[in-house]
Coordinates of C-alpha atoms in Angstrom, one line a residue:
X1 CA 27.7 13.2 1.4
X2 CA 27.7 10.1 -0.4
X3 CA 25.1 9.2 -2.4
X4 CA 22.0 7.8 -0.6
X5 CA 21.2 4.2 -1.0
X6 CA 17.7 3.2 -1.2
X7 CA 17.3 -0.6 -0.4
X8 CA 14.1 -2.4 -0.5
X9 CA 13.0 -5.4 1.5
X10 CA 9.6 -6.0 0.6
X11 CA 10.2 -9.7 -0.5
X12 CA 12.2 -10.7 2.1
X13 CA 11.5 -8.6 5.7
X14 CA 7.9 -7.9 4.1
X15 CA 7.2 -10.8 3.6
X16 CA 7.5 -12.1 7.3
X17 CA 4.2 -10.0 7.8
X18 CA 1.6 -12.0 9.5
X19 CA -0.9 -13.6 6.5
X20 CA 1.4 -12.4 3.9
X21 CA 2.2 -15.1 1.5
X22 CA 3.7 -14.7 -1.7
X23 CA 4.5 -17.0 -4.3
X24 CA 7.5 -16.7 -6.6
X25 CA 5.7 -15.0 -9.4
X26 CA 4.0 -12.7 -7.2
X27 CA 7.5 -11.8 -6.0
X28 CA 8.9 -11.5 -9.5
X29 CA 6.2 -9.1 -9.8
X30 CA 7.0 -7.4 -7.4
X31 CA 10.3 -6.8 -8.0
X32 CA 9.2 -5.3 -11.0
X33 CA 6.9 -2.6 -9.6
X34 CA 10.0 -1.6 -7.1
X35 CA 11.9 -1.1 -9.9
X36 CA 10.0 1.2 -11.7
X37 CA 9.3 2.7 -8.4
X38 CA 13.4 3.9 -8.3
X39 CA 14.5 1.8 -5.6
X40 CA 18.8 1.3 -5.5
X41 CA 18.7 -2.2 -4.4
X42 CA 15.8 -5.1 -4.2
X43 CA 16.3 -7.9 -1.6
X44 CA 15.1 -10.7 -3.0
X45 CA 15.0 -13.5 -0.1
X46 CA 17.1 -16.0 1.2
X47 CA 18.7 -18.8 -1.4
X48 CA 19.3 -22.0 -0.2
X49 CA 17.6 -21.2 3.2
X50 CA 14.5 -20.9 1.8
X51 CA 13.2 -23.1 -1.9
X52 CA 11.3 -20.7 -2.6
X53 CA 13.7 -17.7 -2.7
X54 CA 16.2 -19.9 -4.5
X55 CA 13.7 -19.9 -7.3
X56 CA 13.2 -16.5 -7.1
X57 CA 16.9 -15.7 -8.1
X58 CA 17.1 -19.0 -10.4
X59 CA 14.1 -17.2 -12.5
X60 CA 15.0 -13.9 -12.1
X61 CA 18.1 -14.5 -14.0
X62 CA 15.9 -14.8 -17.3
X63 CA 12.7 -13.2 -16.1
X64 CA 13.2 -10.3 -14.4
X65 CA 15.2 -7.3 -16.4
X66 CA 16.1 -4.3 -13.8
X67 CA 16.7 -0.9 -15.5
X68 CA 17.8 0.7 -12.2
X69 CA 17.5 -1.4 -9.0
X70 CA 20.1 -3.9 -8.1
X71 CA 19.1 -7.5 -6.8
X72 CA 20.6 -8.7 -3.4
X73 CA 20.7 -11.7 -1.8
X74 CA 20.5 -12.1 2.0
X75 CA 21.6 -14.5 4.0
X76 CA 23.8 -15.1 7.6
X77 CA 27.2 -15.4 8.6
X78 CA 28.6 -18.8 8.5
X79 CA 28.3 -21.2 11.3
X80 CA 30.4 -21.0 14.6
X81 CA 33.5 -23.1 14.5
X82 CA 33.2 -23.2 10.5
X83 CA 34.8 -21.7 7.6
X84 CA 32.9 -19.9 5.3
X85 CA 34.5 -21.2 1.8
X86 CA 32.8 -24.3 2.7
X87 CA 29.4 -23.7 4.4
X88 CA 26.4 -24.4 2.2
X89 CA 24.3 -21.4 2.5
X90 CA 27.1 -19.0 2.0
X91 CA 28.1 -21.1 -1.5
X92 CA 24.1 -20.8 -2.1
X93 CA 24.6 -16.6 -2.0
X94 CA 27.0 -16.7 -4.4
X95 CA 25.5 -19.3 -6.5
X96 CA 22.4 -17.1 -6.4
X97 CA 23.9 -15.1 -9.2
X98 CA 23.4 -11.8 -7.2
X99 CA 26.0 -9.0 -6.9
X100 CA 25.3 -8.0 -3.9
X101 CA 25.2 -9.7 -0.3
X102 CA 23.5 -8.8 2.7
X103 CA 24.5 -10.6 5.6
X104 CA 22.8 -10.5 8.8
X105 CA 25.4 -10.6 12.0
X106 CA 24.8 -10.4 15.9
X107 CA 26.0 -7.1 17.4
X108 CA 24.2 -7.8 20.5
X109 CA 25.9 -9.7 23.1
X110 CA 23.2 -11.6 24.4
X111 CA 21.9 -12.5 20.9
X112 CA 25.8 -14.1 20.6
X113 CA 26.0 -15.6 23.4
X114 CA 22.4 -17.3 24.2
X115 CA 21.0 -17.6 20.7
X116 CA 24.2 -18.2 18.6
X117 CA 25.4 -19.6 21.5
X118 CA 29.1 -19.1 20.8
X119 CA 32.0 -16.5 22.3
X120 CA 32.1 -13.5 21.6
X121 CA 35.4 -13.6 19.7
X122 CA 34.5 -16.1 17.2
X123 CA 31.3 -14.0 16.1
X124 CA 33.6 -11.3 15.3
X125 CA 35.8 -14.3 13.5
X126 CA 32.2 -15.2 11.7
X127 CA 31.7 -11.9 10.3
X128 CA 35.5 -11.7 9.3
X129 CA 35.9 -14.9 7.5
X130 CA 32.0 -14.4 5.5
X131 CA 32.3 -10.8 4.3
X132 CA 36.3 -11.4 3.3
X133 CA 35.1 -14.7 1.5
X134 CA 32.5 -13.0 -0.4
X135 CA 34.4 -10.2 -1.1
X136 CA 36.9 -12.2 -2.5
X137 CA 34.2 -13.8 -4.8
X138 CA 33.9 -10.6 -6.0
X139 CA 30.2 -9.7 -4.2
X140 CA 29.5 -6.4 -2.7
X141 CA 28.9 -7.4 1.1
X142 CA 25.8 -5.1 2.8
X143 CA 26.1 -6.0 6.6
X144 CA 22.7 -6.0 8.7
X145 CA 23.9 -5.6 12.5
X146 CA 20.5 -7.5 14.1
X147 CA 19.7 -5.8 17.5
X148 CA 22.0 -2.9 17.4
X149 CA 20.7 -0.2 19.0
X150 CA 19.9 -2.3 21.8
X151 CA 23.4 -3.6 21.5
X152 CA 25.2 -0.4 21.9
X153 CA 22.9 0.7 24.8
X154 CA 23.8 -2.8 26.5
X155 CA 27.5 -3.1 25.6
X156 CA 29.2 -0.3 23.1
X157 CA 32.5 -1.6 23.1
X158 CA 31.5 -4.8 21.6
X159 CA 28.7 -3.4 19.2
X160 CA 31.1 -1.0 17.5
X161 CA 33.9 -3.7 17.5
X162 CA 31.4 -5.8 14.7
X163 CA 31.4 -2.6 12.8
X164 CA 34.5 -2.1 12.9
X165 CA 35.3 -5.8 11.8
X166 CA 32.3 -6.0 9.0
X167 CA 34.2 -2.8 7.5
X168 CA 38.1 -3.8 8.0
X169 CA 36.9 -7.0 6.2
X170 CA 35.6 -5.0 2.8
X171 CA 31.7 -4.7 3.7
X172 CA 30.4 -1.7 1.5
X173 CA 27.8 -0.8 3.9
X174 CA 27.5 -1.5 7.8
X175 CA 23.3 -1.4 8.5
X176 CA 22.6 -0.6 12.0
X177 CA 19.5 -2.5 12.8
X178 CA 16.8 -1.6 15.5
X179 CA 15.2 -4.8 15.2
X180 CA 13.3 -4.7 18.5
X181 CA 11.5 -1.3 17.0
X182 CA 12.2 0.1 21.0
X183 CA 14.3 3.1 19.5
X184 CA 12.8 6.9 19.7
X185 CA 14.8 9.3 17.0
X186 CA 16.8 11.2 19.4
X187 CA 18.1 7.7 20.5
X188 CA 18.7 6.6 16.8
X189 CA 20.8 10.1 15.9
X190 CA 22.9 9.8 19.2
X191 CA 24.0 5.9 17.9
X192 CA 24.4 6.4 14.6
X193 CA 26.7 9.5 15.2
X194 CA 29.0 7.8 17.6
X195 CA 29.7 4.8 15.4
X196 CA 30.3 7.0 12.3
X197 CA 32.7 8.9 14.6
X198 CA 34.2 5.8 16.3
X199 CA 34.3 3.9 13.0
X200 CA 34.3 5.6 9.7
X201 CA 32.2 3.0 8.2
X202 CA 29.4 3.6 6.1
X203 CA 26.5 3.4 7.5
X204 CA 22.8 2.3 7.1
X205 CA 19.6 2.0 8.8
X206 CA 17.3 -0.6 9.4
X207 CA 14.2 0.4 11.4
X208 CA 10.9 -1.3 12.2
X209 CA 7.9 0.2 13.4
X210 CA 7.0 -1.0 17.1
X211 CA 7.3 2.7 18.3
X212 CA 5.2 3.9 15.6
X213 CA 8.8 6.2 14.9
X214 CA 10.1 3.7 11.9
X215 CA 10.2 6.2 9.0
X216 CA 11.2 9.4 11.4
X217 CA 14.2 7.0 13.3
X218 CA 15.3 6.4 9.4
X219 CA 15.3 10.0 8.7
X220 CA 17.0 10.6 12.1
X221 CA 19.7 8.2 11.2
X222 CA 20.1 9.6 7.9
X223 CA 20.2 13.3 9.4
X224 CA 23.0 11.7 11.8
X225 CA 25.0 10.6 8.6
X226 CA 23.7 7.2 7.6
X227 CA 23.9 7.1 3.8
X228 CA 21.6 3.7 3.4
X229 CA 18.2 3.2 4.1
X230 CA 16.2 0.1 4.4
X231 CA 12.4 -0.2 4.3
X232 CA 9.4 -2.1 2.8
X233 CA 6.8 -0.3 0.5
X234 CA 3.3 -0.2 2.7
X235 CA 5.4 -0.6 5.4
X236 CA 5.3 -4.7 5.7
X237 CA 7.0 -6.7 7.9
X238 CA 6.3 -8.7 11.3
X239 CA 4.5 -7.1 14.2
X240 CA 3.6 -3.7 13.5
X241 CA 6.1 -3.8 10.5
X242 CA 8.8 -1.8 9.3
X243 CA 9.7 1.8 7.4
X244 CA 7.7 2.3 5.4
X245 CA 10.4 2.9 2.5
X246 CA 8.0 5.6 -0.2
X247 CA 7.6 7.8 3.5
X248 CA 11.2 7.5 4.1
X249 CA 12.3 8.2 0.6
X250 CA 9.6 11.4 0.2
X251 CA 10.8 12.8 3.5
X252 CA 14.4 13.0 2.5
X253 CA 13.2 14.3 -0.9
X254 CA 11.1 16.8 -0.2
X255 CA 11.8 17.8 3.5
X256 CA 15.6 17.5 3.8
X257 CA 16.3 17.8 -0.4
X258 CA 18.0 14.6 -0.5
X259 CA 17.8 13.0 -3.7
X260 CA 16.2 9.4 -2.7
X261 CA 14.6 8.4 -6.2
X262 CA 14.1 10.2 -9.5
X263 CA 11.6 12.6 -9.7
X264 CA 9.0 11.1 -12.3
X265 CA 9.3 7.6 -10.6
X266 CA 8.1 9.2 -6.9
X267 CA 5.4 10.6 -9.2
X268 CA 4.2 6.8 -9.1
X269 CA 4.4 6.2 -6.0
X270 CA 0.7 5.8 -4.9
X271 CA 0.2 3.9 -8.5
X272 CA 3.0 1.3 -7.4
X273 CA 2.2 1.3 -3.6
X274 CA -1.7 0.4 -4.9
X275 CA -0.7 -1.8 -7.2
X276 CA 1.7 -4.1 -4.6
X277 CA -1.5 -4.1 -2.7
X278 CA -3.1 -5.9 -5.1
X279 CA -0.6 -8.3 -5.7
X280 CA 0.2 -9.4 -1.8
X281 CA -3.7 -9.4 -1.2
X282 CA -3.2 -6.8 2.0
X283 CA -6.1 -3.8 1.4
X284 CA -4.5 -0.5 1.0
X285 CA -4.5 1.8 4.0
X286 CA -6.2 4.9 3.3
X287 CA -4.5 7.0 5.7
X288 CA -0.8 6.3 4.6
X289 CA 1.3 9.0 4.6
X290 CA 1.5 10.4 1.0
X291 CA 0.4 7.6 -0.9
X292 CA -2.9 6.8 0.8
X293 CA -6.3 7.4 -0.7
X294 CA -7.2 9.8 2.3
X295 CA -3.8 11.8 2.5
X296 CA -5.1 14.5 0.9
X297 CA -8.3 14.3 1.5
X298 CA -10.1 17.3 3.2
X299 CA -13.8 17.0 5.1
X300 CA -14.5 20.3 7.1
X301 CA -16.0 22.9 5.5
X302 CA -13.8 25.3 6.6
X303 CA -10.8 23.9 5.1
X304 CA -12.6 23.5 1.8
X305 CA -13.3 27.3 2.2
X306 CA -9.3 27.7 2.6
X307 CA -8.8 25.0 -0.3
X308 CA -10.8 26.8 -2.8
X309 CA -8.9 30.3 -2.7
X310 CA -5.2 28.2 -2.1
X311 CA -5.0 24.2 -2.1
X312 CA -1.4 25.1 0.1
X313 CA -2.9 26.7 3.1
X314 CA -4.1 22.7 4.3
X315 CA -1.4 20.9 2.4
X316 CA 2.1 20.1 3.1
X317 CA 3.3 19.7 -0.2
X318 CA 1.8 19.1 -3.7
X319 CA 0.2 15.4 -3.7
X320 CA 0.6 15.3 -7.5
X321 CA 4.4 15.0 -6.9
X322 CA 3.9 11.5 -5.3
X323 CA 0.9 10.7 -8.1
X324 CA -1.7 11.2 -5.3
X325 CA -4.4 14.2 -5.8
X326 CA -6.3 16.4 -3.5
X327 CA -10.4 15.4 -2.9
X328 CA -12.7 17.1 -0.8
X329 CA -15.1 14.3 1.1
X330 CA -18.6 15.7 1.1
X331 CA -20.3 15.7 4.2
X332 CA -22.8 17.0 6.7
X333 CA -19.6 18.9 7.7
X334 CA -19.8 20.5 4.4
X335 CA -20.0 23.9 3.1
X336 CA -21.2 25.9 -0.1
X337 CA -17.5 25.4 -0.9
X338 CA -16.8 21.8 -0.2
X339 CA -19.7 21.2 -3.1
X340 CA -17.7 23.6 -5.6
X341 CA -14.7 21.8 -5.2
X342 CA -15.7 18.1 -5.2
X343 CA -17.8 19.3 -8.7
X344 CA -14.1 21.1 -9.9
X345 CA -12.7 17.6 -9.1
X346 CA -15.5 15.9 -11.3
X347 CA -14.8 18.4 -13.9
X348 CA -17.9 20.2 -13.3
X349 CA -18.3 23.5 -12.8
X350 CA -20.8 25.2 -10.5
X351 CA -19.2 28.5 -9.9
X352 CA -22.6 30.4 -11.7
X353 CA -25.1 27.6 -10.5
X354 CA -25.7 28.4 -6.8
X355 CA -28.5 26.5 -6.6
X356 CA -27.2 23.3 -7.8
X357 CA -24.6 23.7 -5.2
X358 CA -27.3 24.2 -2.5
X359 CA -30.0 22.2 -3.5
X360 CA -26.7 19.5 -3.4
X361 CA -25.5 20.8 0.2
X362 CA -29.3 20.4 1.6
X363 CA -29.5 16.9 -0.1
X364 CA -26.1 15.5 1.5
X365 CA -27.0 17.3 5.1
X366 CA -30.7 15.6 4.9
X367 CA -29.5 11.7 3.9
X368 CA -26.5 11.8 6.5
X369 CA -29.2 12.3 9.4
X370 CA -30.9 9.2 7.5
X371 CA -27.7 7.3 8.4
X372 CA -25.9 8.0 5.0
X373 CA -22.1 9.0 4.8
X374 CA -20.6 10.1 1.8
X375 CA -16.4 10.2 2.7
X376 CA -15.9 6.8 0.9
X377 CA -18.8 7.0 -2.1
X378 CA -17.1 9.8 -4.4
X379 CA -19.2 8.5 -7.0
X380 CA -22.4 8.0 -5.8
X381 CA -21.9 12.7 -4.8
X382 CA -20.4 13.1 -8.2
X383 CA -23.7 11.0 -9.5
X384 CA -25.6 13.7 -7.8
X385 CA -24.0 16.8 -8.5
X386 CA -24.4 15.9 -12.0
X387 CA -28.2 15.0 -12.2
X388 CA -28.4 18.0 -10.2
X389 CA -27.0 19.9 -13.1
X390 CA -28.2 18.3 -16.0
X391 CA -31.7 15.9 -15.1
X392 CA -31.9 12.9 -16.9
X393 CA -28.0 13.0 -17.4
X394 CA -27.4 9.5 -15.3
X395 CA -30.9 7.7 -16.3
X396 CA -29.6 5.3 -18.2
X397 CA -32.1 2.5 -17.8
X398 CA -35.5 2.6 -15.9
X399 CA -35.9 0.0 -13.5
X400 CA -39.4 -2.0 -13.4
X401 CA -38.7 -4.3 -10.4
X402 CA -36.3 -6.9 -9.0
X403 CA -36.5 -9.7 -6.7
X404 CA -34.1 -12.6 -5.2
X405 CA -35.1 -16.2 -4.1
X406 CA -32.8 -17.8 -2.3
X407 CA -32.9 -21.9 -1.6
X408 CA -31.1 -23.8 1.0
X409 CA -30.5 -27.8 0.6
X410 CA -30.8 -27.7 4.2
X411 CA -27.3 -28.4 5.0
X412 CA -26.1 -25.3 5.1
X413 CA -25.4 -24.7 1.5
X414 CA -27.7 -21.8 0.1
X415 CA -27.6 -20.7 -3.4
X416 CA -29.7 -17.1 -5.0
X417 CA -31.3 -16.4 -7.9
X418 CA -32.1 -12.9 -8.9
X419 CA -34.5 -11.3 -11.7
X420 CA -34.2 -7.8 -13.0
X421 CA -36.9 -6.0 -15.3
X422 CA -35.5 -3.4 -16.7
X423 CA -36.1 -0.7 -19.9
X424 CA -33.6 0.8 -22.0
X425 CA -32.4 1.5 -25.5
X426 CA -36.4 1.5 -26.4
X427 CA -36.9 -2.3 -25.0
X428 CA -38.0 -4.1 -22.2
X429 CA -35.0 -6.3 -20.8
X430 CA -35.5 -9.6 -18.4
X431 CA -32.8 -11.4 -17.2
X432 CA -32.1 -14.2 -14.2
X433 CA -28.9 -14.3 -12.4
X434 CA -27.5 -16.9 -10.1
X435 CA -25.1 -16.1 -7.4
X436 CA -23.5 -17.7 -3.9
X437 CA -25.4 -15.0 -2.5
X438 CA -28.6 -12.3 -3.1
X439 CA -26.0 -9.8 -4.0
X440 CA -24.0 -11.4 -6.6
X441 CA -27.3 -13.0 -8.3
X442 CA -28.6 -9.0 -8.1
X443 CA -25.2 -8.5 -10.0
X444 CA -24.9 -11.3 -12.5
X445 CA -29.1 -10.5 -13.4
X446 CA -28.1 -6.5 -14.1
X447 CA -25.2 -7.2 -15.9
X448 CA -27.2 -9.7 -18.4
X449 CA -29.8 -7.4 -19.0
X450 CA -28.0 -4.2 -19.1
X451 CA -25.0 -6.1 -21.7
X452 CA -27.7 -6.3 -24.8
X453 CA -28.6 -2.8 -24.2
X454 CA -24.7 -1.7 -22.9
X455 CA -22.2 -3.7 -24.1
X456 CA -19.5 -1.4 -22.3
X457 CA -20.4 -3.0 -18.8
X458 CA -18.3 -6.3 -20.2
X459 CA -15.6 -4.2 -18.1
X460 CA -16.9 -3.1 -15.1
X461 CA -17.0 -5.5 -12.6
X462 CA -17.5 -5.6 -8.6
X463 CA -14.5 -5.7 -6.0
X464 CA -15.4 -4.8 -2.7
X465 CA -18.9 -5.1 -0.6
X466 CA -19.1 -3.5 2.6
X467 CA -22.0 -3.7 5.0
X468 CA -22.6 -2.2 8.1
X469 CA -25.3 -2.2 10.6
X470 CA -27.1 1.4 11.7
X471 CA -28.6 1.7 15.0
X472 CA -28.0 -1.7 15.8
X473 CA -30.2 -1.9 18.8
X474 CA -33.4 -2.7 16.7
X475 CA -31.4 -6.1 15.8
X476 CA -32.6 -7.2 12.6
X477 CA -35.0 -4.1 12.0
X478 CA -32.1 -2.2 11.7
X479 CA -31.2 0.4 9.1
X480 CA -28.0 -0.9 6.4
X481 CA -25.6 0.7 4.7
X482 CA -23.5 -0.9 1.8
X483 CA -20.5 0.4 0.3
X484 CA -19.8 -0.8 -3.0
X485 CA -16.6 -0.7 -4.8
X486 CA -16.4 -1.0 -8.8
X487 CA -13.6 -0.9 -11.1
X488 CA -13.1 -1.1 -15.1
X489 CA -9.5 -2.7 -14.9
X490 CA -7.9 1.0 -14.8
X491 CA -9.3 3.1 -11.5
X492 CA -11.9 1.9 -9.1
X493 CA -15.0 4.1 -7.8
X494 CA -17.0 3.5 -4.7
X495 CA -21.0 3.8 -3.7
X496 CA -23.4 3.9 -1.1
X497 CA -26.9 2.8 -0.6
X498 CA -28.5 2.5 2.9
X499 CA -32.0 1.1 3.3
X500 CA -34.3 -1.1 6.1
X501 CA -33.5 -3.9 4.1
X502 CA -29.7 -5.1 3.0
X503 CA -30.9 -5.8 -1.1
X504 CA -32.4 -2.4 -1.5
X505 CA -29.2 -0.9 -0.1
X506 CA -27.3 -2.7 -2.2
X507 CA -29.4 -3.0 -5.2
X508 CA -28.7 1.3 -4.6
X509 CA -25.4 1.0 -4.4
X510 CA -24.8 -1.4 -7.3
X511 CA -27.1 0.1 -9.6
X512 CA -24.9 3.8 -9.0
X513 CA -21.5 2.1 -9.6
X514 CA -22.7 0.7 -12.9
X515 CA -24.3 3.7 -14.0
X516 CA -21.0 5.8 -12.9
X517 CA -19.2 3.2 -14.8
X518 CA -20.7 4.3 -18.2
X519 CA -20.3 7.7 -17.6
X520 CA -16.9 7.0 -17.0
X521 CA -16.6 5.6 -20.3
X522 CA -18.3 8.5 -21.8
X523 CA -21.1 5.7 -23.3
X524 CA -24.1 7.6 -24.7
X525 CA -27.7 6.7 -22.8
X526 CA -29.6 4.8 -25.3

């Protein structure tokens, strides 16, 4: 088998995902992360169809150093009834600097005939005359056949005569596209046989998601002999997206014993998936295969009874091979054993302390009937695990009182102003915040007061505020629960607070991701 190709097109596919927009730096820092991710090849964009891409590659010649991945340039055959030495957005391909081309072509005779709206003989003539040309300008030429798999299924002949052209004409790789995303794996193995069989090209695969079978028709492909595989990391891309390229790559790693990417550079996987997250703005999902916050995540108690004599007996593989890790989600579903191990995972053991772990157990069972929920606040059960163990461990400041005021100029416009009365490190601390809500002025007024005392909480700061409404029929009597997510620059923790009124829940909530903050830091209670 030849050796896989893995090809990443994040900044160009990706990007056509509904709300995504990225500017050139955040795709230059992008292109970054995928390298150090281990992908073969980084698509880039489209120069001279697009300004912005043509920046891209203009800056990436001095700002962008690759250790392993290639850059390629994408871009379209020439025009119909043109010649490709001479059409504009072919010169701006290889003026783009990259060494490799990836050309999009119809194989799909409808495509050809009512979108390009030319014969079918001079498409083949298109994709001649571009892939010889850039061939001959000494590119390596990666042909994207758009609407393949439909093509074949509507007219083989012709699909397979574009591969065989794109190939006779020196293209490296011939990428059979299911662009529609109609195409079940079965479907995908039976294609990509016949024109490996029929053609002897190389072949790739280019599958998005609309079937929900993106990463398994890749795999399927690839188990049918395709030696390329396209995808974006998180799975971007229009519609319901595409492959998700760090499920693809770990499948054929660790399922079919491919070699996809280096070993220690799939080990930051979830890092770099996270990490793109933050720079296209799109939240993380938690349930993504491998790399998600929740893929390893266990809730009933009978699991974590099966978890805590063997992690393998409810895992498929070892999570720390992708840079995940396992975590057991405390809840009213929890047993004697889901306590132990969420303590192990805190680095707190409670293997001689059974009454911690059930004075813990009957804690968690009694505030979930109150409305609480503990899967998404690891910190705020790690909080109480440890005062649980060791009383007074977390009581970093005593609080006296707080209250918000909020004003409103009466045209809408509202602004807060929050006071906090606090005691610690032997003093009595006051402070006022001002926010564009209650919450943020609660926020600004702790960290003011708590900084003379803590000086450490200059790098915690809030990132997320969730709020949702319990037993919604009472309307605005009804019970809240906040989720609160705090990070230090490195890792971020989450918290929970649920009260009749929306500032004590959060005031709960905000006050536990500070406090876990310190502890993270291993600051000393003064």
């Amino acid at each position: 088998m030849e050796a896989l190709h893995v090809y990443d097109t994040t900044l160009r596919d990706g990007a056509q995902q509904e709300g995504l927009n990225l500017s050139v730096s955040d795709k230059l820092a992008i292109a970054a992360l995928l390298d150090d991710l281990g992908v073969d090849f980084i698509e880039g964009g489209w120069p001279g169809a697009n300004p912005k891409d043509t920046e891209f590659f203009e800056r990436a010649r001095t700002e962008l150093e690759l250790r392993h991945a290639t850059l390629a340039a994408f871009g379209a055959t020439r025009r119909a009834g043109g010649v490709a030495a001479e059409d504009a957005l072919v010169r701006a391909l290889v003026d783009s600097g990259a060494s490799v081309v990836c050309l999009v072509a119809k194989s799909h005779t409808g495509h050809v005939e009512r979108a390009l709206r030319t014969t079918l003989e001079e498409n083949l003539e298109m994709v001649r005359d571009t892939v010889s040309h850039l061939v001959g300008q000494g590119r390596r030429v990666f042909v994207d056949c758009e609407h393949f798999f439909d093509g074949w299924h509507l007219d083989r002949d012709y699909a397979l005569s574009v591969v065989r052209t794109a190939h006779d004409a020196g293209a490296e790789v011939v990428v059979l596209c299911d662009t529609n995303g109609g195409m079940l794996p079965h479907q995908v193995e039976e294609v990509v046989a016949d024109v490996i069989a029929s053609t002897g090209a190389r072949v790739g695969a280019h599958c998005h998601n609309d079937t929900g079978c993106a990463a398994a028709n890749s795999v399927a492909a690839v188990r049918a002999g395709a030696t390329h595989v396209q995808g974006t990391v998180n799975g971007y891309g229009e519609r319901t997206g595409n492959a998700d390229l760090v499920t693809v790559a770990a499948n054929l790693q660790f399922k079919l014993g491919l070699h996809a990417m280096e070993p220690d550079a799939l080990r930051r996987a979830m890092h770099i998936a996270h990490a793109i997250s933050e720079v296209t703005n799109v939240p993380a999902y938690s349930r993504q295969p491998y790399v998600g916050a929740s893929a390893f995540a266990h809730k009933a108690g009978l699991h974590a009874s099966a978890l805590k004599v063997d992690p393998d007996l409810y895992q498929h593989m070892d999570p720390a091979l992708v840079g995940n890790g396992m975590r057991t989600l405390v809840s009213d579903m929890a047993g004697r054993a889901s306590i132990e191990l969420k303590a192990r995972e805190a680095g707190l053991d409670l293997s001689d302390r059974p009454d911690v772990v059930a004075a813990v157990l009957a804690e968690v069972k009694e505030l979930e009937l109150r409305g609480w929920t503990f899967d998404a606040a690891d910190a705020t059960v790690e909080l109480m695990l440890r005062e649980a163990l060791d009383p007074g461990c977390t009581d970093y400041f005593e609080v006296e009182s707080w209250r918000v005021i909020t004003d409103s100029s009466g045209e809408g416009d509202a602004t807060s102003e929050a006071t906090v009365k606090l005691r610690a490190d032997g003093a009595r601390l006051i402070a006022t915040g001002e926010g564009n809500g209650p919450v943020n002025a609660l926020d600004h007024a702790l960290r003011e007061a708590l900084t003379r005392a803590y000086p450490e909480i200059e790098k915690i700061e809030l990132i997320d505020f969730k709020v949702r409404i319990l037993d919604a029929s009472h309307g605005t009597d009804a019970v809240t629960r906040v989720l609160i997510e705090t990070s230090d620059g490195e890792t971020s923790w989450d918290t929970i607070g649920v009260a009749g009124s929306i500032l004590a829940a959060s005031w709960r909530a905000l006050t536990d991701g500070i406090v876990h903050g310190l502890l993270r830091q291993g600051v000393p209670r003064r």
